[in-house]
Short mmCIF file of C-alpha atoms in Angstrom, two decimals:
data_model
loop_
_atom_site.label_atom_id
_atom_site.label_comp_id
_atom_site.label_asym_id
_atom_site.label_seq_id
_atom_site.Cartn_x
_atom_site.Cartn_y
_atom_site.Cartn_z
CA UNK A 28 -25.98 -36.01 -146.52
CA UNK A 29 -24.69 -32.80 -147.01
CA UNK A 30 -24.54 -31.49 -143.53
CA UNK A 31 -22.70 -35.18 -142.24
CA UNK A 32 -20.52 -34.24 -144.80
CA UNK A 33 -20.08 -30.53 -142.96
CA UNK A 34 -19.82 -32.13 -140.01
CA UNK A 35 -17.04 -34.66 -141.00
CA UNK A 36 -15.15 -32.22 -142.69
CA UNK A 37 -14.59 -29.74 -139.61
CA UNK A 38 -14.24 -32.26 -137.34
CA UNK A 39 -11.85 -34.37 -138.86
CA UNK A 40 -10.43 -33.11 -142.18
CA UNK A 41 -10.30 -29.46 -142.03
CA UNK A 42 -9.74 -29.36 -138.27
CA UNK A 43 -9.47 -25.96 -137.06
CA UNK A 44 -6.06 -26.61 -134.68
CA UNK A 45 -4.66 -29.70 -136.71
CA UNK A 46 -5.07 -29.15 -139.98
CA UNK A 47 -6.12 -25.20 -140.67
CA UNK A 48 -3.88 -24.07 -137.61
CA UNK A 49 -5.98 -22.02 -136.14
CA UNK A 50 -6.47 -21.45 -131.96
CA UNK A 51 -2.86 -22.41 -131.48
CA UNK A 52 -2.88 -20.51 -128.25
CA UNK A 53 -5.20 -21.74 -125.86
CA UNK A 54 -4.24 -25.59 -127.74
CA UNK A 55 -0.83 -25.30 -126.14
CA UNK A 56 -1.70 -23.24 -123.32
CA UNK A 57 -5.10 -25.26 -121.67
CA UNK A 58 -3.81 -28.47 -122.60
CA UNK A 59 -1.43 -29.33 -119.86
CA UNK A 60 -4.52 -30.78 -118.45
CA UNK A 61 -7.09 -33.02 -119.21
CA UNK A 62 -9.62 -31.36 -116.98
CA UNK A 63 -9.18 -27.71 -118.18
CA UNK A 64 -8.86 -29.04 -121.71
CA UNK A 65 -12.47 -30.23 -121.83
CA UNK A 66 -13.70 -27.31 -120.03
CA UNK A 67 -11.68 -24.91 -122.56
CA UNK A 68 -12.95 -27.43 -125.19
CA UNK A 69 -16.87 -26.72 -123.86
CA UNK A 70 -16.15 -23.16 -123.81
CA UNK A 71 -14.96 -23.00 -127.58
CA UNK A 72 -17.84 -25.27 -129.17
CA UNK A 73 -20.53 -22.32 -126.69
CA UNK A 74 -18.91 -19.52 -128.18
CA UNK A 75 -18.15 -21.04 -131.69
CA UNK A 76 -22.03 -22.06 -131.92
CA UNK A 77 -23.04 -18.88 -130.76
CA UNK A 78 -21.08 -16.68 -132.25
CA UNK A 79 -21.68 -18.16 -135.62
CA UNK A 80 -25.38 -18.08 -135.37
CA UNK A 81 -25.48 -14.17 -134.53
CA UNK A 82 -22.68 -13.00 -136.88
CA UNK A 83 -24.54 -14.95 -139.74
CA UNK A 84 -27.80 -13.19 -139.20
CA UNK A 85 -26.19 -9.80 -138.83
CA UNK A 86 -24.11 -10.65 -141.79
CA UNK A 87 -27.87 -10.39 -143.18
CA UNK A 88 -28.33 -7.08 -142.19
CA UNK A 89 -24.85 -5.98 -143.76
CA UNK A 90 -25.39 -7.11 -146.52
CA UNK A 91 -28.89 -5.80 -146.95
CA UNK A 92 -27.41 -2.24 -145.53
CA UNK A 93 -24.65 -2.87 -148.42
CA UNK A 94 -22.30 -2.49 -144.98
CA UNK A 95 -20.13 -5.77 -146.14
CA UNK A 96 -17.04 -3.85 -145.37
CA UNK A 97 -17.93 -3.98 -141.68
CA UNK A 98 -18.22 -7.43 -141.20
CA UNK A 99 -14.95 -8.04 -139.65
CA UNK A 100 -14.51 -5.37 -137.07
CA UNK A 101 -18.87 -6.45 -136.03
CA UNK A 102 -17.72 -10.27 -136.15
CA UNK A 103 -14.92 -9.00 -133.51
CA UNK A 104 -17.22 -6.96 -131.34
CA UNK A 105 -20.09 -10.04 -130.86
CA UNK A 106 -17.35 -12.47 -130.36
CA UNK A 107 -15.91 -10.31 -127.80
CA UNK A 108 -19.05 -9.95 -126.25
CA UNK A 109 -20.00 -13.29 -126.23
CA UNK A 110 -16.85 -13.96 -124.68
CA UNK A 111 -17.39 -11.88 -121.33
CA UNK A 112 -21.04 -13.68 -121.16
CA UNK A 113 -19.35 -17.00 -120.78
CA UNK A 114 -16.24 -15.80 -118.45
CA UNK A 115 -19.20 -14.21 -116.31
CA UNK A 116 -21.31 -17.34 -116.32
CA UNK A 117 -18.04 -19.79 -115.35
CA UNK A 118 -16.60 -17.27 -112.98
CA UNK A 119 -20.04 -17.66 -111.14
CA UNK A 120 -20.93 -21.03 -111.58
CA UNK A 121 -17.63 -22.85 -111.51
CA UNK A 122 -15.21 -20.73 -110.26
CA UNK A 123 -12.61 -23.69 -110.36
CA UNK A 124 -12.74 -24.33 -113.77
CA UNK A 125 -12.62 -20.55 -114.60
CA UNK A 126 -9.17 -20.41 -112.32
CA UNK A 127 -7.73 -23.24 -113.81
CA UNK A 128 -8.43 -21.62 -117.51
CA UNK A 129 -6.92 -18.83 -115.91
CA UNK A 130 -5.67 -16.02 -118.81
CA UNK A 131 -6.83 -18.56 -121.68
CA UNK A 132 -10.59 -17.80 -121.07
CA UNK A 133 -10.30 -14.34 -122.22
CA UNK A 134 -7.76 -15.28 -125.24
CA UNK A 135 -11.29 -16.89 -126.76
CA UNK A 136 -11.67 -13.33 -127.59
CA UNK A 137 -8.53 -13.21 -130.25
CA UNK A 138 -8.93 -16.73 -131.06
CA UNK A 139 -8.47 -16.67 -134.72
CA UNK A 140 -10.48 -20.00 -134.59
CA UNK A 141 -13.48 -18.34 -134.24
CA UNK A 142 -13.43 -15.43 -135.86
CA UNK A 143 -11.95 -17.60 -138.78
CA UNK A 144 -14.94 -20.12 -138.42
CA UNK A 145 -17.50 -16.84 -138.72
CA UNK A 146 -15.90 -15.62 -141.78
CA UNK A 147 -15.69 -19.02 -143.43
CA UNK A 148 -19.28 -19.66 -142.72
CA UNK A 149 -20.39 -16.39 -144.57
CA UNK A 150 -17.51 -17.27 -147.04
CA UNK A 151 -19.06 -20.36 -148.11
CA UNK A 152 -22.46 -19.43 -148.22
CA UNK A 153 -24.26 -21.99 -145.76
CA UNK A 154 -27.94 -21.74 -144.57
CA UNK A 155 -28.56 -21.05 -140.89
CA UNK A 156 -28.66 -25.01 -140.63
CA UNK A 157 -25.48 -25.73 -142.30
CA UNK A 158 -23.55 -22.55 -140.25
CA UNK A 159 -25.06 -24.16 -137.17
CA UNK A 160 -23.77 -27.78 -138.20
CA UNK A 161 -20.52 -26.39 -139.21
CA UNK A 162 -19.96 -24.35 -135.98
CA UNK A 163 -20.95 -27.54 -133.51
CA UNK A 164 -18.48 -29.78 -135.53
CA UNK A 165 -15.77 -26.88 -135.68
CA UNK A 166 -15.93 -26.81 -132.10
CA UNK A 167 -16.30 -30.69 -131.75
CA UNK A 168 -13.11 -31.18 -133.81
CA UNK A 169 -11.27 -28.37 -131.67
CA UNK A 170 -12.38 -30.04 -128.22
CA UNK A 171 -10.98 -33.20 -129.15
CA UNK A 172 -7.64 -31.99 -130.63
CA UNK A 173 -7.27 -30.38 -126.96
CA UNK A 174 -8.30 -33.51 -125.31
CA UNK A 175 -5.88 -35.73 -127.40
CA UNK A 176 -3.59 -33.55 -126.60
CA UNK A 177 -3.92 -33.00 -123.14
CA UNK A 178 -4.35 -36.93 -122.91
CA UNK A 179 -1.01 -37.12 -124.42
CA UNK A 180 0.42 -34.32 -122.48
CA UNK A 181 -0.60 -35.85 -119.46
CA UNK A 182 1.27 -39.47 -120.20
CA UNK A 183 4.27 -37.65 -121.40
CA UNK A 184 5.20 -35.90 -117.98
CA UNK A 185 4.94 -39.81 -116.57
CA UNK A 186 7.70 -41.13 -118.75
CA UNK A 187 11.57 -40.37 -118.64
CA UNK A 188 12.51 -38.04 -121.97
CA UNK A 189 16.04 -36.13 -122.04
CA UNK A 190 16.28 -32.97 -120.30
CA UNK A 191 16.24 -31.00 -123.94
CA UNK A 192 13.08 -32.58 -124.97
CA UNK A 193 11.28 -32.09 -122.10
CA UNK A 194 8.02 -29.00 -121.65
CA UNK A 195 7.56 -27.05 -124.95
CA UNK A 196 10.00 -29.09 -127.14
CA UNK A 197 8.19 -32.11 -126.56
CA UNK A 198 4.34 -30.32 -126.62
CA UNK A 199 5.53 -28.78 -130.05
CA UNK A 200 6.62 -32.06 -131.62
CA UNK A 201 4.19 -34.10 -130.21
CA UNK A 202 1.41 -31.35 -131.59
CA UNK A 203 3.32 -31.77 -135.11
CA UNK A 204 2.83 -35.76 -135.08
CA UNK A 205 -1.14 -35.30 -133.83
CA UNK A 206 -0.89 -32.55 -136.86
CA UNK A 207 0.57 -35.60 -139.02
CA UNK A 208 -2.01 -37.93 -138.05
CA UNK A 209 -4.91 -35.91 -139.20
CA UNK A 210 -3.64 -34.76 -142.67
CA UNK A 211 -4.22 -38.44 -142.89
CA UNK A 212 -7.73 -37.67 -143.47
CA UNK A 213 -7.22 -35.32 -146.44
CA UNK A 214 -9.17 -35.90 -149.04
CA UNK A 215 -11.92 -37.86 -147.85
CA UNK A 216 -14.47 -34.71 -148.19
CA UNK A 217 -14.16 -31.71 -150.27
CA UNK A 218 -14.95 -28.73 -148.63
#
């Protein structure tokens, strides 16, 4: 029960983008597209997952070196590293997607989402399991915040808005509303 409740509680009520604001970035930057979005979305939940699961077994190994004070600037490095693994990896086997991501692939490097997620897994003191469960759903919630918002990115370049309200000013209040619709979901796990 306790790791549905993990899982529920990244995806939907502590969302990363929606409700913690964090990976603001590549949310408004990959989500002009559907396609990219779920490719960026893939991306995020490989590098969240991974990236959790190695920084919580060398947090470990800080902690047993009594080295806690490092934890951020080794977080940084593996998710940096981890980074260049997957840009490799896409730039060879799907160089499309890794154009159409274009600069936003890298950016997973300063996402704050996941070095946020790292730190909050250590923070909160879950098992391997629960960090694993936690990461997966972080990056589940994340993927379909893009997608949403791609999807409603997509519909909104269809329809006739005023000249004002058109590109960012509509992607910014249309991300506040999506924001608005998930803070609907506060309070249904503590977490």
């Amino acid at each position: 029960m306790r790791l549905f409740l993990i899982f529920l509680s990244a995806v939907l009520v502590n969302n990363f983008v929606l409700a913690r604001f964090l990976g603001i970035c590549p949310f408004l930057g990959v989500s002009k597209r559907l396609s990219t979005a779920t490719g960026m979305g893939m991306a995020v939940i490989f590098v969240m997952t991974l990236a959790s699961v190695i920084t919580w077994l060398l947090n470990l190994l800080l902690v047993a070196l009594n080295l806690e004070f490092l934890t951020t600037i080794v977080f940084i490095l593996i998710i940096a590293t981890l980074v260049q693994f997957v840009e490799l990896f896409m730039k060879k086997n799907s160089p499309a997607l890794y154009e159409a991501l274009g600069i936003y692939l890298p950016l997973i490097t300063t996402n704050c989402a996941i070095l946020g997620l790292a730190l909050l897994n250590v923070l909160n003191g879950y098992s391997l399991l629960e960090t694993v469960v936690h990461s997966v759903a972080a990056g589940v919630g994340f993927t379909m915040a893009l997608v949403i918002f791609a999807g409603i990115r997509e519909r909104l370049e269809l329809v006739d808005v005023p000249e004002s309200f058109k590109g960012l000013a509509s992607a910014l209040v249309t991300a506040g509303l999506l924001s608005l619709a998930f803070m609907g979901f506060q309070g249904m796990v503590k977490f």
